[in-house]
mmCIF file of C-alpha atoms in Angstrom:
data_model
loop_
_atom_site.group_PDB
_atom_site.id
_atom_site.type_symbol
_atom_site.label_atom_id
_atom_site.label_comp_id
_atom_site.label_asym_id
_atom_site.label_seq_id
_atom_site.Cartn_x
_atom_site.Cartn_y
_atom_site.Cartn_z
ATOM 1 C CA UNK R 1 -49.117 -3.348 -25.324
ATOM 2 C CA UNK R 2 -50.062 -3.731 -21.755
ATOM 3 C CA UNK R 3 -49.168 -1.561 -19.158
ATOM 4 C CA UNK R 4 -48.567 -1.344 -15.379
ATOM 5 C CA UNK R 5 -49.433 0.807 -13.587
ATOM 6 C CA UNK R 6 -47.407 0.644 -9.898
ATOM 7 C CA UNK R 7 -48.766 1.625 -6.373
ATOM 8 C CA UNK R 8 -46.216 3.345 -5.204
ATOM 9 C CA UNK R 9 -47.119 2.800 -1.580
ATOM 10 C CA UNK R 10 -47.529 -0.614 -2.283
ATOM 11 C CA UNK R 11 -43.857 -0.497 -3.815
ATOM 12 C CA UNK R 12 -42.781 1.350 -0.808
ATOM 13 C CA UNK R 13 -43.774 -1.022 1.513
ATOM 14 C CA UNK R 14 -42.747 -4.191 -0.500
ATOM 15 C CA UNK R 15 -38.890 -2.798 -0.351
ATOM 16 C CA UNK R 16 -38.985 -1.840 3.544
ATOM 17 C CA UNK R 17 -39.993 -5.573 3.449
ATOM 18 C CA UNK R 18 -37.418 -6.950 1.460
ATOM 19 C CA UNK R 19 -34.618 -4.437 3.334
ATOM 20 C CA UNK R 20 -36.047 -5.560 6.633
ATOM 21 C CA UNK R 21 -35.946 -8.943 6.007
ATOM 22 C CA UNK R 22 -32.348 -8.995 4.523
ATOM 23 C CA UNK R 23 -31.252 -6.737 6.862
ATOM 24 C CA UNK R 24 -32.206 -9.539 9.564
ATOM 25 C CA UNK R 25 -30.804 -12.485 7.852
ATOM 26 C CA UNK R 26 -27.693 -10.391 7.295
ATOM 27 C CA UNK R 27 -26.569 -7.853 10.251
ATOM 28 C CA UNK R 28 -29.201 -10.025 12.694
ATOM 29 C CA UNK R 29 -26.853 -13.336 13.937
ATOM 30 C CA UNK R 30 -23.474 -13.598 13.840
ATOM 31 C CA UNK R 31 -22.050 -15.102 11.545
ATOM 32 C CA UNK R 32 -19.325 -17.735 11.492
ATOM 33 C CA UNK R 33 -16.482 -16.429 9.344
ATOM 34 C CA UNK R 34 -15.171 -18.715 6.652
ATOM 35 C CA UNK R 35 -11.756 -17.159 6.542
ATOM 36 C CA UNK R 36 -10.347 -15.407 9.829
ATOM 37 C CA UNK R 37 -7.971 -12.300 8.463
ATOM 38 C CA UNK R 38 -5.631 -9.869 10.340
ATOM 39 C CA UNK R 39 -6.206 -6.943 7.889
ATOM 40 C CA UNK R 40 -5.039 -5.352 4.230
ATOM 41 C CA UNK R 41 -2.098 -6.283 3.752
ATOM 42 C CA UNK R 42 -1.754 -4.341 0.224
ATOM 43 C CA UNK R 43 -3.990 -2.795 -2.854
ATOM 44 C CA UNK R 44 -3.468 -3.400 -6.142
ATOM 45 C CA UNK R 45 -3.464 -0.490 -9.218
ATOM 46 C CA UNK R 46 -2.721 -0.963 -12.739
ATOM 47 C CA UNK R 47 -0.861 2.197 -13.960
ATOM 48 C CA UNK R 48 0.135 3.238 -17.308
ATOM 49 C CA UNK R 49 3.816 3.761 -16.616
ATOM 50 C CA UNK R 50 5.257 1.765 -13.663
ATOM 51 C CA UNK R 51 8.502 4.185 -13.187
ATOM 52 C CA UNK R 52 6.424 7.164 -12.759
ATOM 53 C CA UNK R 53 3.511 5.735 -10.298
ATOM 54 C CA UNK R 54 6.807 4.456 -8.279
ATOM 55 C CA UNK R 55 8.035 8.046 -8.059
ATOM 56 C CA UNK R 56 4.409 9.542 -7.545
ATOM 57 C CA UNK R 57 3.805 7.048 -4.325
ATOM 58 C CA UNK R 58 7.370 8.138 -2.937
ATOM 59 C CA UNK R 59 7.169 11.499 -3.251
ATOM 60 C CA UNK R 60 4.068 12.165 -2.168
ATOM 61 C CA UNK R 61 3.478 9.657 0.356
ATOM 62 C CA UNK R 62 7.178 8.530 1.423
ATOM 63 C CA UNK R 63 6.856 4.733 -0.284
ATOM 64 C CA UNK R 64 9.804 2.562 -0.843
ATOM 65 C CA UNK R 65 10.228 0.000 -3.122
ATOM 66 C CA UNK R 66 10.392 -3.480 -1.978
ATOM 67 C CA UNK R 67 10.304 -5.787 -4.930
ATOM 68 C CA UNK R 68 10.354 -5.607 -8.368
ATOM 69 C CA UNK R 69 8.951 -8.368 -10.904
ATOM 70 C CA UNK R 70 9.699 -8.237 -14.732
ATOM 71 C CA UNK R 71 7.442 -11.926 -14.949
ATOM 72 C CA UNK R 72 8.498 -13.242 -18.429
ATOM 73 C CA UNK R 73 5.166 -14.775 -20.732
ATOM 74 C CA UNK R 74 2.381 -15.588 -18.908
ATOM 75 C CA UNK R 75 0.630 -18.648 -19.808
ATOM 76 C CA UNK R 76 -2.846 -18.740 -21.300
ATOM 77 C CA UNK R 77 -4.530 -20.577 -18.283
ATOM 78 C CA UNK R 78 -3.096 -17.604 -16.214
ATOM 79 C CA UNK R 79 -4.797 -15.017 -18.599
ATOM 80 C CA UNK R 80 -8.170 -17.078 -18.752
ATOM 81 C CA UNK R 81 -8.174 -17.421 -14.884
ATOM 82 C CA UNK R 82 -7.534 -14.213 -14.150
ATOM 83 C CA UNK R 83 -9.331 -12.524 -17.023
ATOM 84 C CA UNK R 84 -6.735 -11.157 -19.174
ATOM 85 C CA UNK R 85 -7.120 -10.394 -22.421
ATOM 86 C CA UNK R 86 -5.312 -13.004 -24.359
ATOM 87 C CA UNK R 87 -3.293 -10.006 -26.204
ATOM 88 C CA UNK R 88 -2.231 -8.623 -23.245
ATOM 89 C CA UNK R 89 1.696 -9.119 -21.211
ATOM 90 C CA UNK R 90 2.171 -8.173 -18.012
ATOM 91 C CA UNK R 91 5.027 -6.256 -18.176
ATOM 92 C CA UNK R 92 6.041 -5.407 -14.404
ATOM 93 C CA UNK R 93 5.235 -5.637 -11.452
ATOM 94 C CA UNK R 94 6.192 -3.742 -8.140
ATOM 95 C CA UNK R 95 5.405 -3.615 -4.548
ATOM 96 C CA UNK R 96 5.596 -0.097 -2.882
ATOM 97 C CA UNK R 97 5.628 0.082 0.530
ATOM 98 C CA UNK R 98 3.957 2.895 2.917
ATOM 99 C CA UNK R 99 5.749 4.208 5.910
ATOM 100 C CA UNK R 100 2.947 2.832 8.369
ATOM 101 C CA UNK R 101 3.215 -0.782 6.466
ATOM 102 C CA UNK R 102 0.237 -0.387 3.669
ATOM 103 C CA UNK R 103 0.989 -2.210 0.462
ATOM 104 C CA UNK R 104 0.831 -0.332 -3.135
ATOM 105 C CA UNK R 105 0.712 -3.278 -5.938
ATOM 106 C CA UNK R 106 1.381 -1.600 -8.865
ATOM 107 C CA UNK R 107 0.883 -3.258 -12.538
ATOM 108 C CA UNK R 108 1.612 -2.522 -15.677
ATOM 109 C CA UNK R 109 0.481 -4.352 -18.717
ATOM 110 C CA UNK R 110 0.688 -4.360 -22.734
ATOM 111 C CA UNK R 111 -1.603 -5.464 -25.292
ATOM 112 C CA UNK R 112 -3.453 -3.998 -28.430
ATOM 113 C CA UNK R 113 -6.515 -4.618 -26.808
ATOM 114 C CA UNK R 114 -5.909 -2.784 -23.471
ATOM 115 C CA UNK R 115 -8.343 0.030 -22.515
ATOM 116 C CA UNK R 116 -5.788 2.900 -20.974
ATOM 117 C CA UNK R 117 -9.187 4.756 -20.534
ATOM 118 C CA UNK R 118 -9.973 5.405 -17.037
ATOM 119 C CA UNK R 119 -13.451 3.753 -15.931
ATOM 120 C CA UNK R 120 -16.399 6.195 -14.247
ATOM 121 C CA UNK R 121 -16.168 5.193 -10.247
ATOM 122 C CA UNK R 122 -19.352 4.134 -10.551
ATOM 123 C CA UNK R 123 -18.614 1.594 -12.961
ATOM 124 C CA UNK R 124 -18.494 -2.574 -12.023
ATOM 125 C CA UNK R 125 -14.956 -3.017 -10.682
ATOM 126 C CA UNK R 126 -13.981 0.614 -10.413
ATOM 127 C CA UNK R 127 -12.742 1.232 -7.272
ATOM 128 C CA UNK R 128 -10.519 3.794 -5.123
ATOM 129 C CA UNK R 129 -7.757 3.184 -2.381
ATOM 130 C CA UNK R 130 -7.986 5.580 1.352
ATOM 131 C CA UNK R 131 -4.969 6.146 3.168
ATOM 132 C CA UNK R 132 -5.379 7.942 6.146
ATOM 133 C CA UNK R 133 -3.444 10.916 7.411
ATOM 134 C CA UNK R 134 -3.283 12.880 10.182
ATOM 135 C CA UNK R 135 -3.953 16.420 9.605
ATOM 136 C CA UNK R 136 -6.621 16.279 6.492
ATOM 137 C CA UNK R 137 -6.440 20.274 5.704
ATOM 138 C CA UNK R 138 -2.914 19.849 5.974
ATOM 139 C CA UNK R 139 -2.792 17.243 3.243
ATOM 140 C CA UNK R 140 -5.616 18.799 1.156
ATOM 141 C CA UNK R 141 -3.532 22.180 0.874
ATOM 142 C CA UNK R 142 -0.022 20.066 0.416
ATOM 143 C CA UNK R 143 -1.618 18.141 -2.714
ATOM 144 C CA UNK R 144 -3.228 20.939 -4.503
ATOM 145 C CA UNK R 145 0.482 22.958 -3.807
ATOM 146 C CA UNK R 146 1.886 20.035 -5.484
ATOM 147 C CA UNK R 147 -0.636 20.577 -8.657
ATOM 148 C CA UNK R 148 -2.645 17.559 -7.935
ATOM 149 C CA UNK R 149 -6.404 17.754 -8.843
ATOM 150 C CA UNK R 150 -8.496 17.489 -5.836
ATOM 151 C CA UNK R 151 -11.877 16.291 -6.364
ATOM 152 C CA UNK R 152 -13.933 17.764 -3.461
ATOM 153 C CA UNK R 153 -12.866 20.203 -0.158
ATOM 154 C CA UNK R 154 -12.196 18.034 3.358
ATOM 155 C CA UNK R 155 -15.638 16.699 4.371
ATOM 156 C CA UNK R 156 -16.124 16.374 8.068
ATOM 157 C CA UNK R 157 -18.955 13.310 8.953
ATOM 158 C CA UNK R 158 -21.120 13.392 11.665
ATOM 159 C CA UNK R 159 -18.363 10.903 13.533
ATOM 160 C CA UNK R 160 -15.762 13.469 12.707
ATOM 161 C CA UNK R 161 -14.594 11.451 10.180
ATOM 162 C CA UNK R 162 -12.504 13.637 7.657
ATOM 163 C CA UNK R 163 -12.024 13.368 3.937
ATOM 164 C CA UNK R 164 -11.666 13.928 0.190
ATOM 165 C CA UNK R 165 -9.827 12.869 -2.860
ATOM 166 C CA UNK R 166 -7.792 13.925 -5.247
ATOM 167 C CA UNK R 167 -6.855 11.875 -8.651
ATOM 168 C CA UNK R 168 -2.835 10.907 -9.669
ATOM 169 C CA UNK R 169 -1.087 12.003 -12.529
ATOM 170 C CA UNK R 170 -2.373 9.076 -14.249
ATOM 171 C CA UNK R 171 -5.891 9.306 -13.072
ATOM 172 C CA UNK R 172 -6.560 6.624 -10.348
ATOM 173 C CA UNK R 173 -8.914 8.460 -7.266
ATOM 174 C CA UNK R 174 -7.026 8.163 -4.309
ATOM 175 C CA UNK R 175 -8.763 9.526 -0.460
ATOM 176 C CA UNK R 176 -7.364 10.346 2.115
ATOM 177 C CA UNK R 177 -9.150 10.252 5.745
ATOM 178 C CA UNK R 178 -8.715 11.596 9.011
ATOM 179 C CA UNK R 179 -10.084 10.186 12.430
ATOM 180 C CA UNK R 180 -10.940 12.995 14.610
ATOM 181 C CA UNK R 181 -12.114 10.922 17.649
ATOM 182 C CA UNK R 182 -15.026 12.866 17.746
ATOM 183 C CA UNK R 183 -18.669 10.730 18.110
ATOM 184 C CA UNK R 184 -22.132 11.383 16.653
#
């Protein structure tokens, strides 16, 4: 077996390289959009029990529900195109809505081949929502008196950027972040 034996200088400089030069091609010109949008208009989450992330996003964040889907069978085309599991049903859907207009899509399917076990965030297609609020300690100290598990204490960025998270009952991160107005 051969081996390699790497410059690390050499590998050094051949990623500064590669960063530099997609770093031009990407944040150098501006480029023409293909789709112009006006902003989120909602997230999505897939929750094991629809009934109780509805009453989770209205208690704790003053949501109210604005439609509610019980879909029927979904066809197989749907399932391939969207990459269901061909077991699977969704079972209901629901919009929740925020009291400063942000969208809470919440799903909930069945299937015997359904994986109810939370991904690691740094997992392919894990994700996380933030919601911003205005008084981050506030909000920190208001969650973990309502027994939620907070993840980390507020962080304040060298923008004065606030944050943390904190996980729901059924384990989806959620952060929240604060704009303090201050710059670097």
């Amino acid at each position: 077996m051969k081996k390699f034996s790497v410059n690390s200088t050499a590998f050094a400089s051949a990623l500064l390289l590669g960063a530099a030069s997609l770093s031009a091609t990407a944040f150098g010109a501006e480029p023409q959009p293909v789709v112009h949008i006006s902003g989120i208009d909602h997230a999505g989450i897939n929750v094991p029990d629809i009934n109780a992330a509805v009453a989770f996003f209205s208690k704790t964040f003053g949501g109210k529900l604005e439609s509610d889907i019980t879909p029927g069978t979904i066809p197989d085309a749907w399932k391939t195109a969207f990459n269901w599991r061909s077991s699977s049903d969704l079972k209901r859907f629901v919009m929740v809505r925020l009291p400063d207009g942000t969208g809470i899509e919440l799903f909930q399917y069945s299937g015997a081949e359904i994986n109810h076990a939370q991904p690691h965030e740094d997992d392919a297609a894990a994700t996380h929502i933030a919601l911003r609020t205005q008084g981050i300690q506030a909000s920190y100290e208001a969650l973990k008196k309502a027994g939620l598990k907070t993840l980390n204490e507020p962080v304040t960025n060298a923008d004065g950027t606030q944050w943390f998270y904190f996980l729901t009952p059924w384990g989806s991160q959620i952060e929240l972040v604060a704009k303090t107005g201050k710059t670097a």
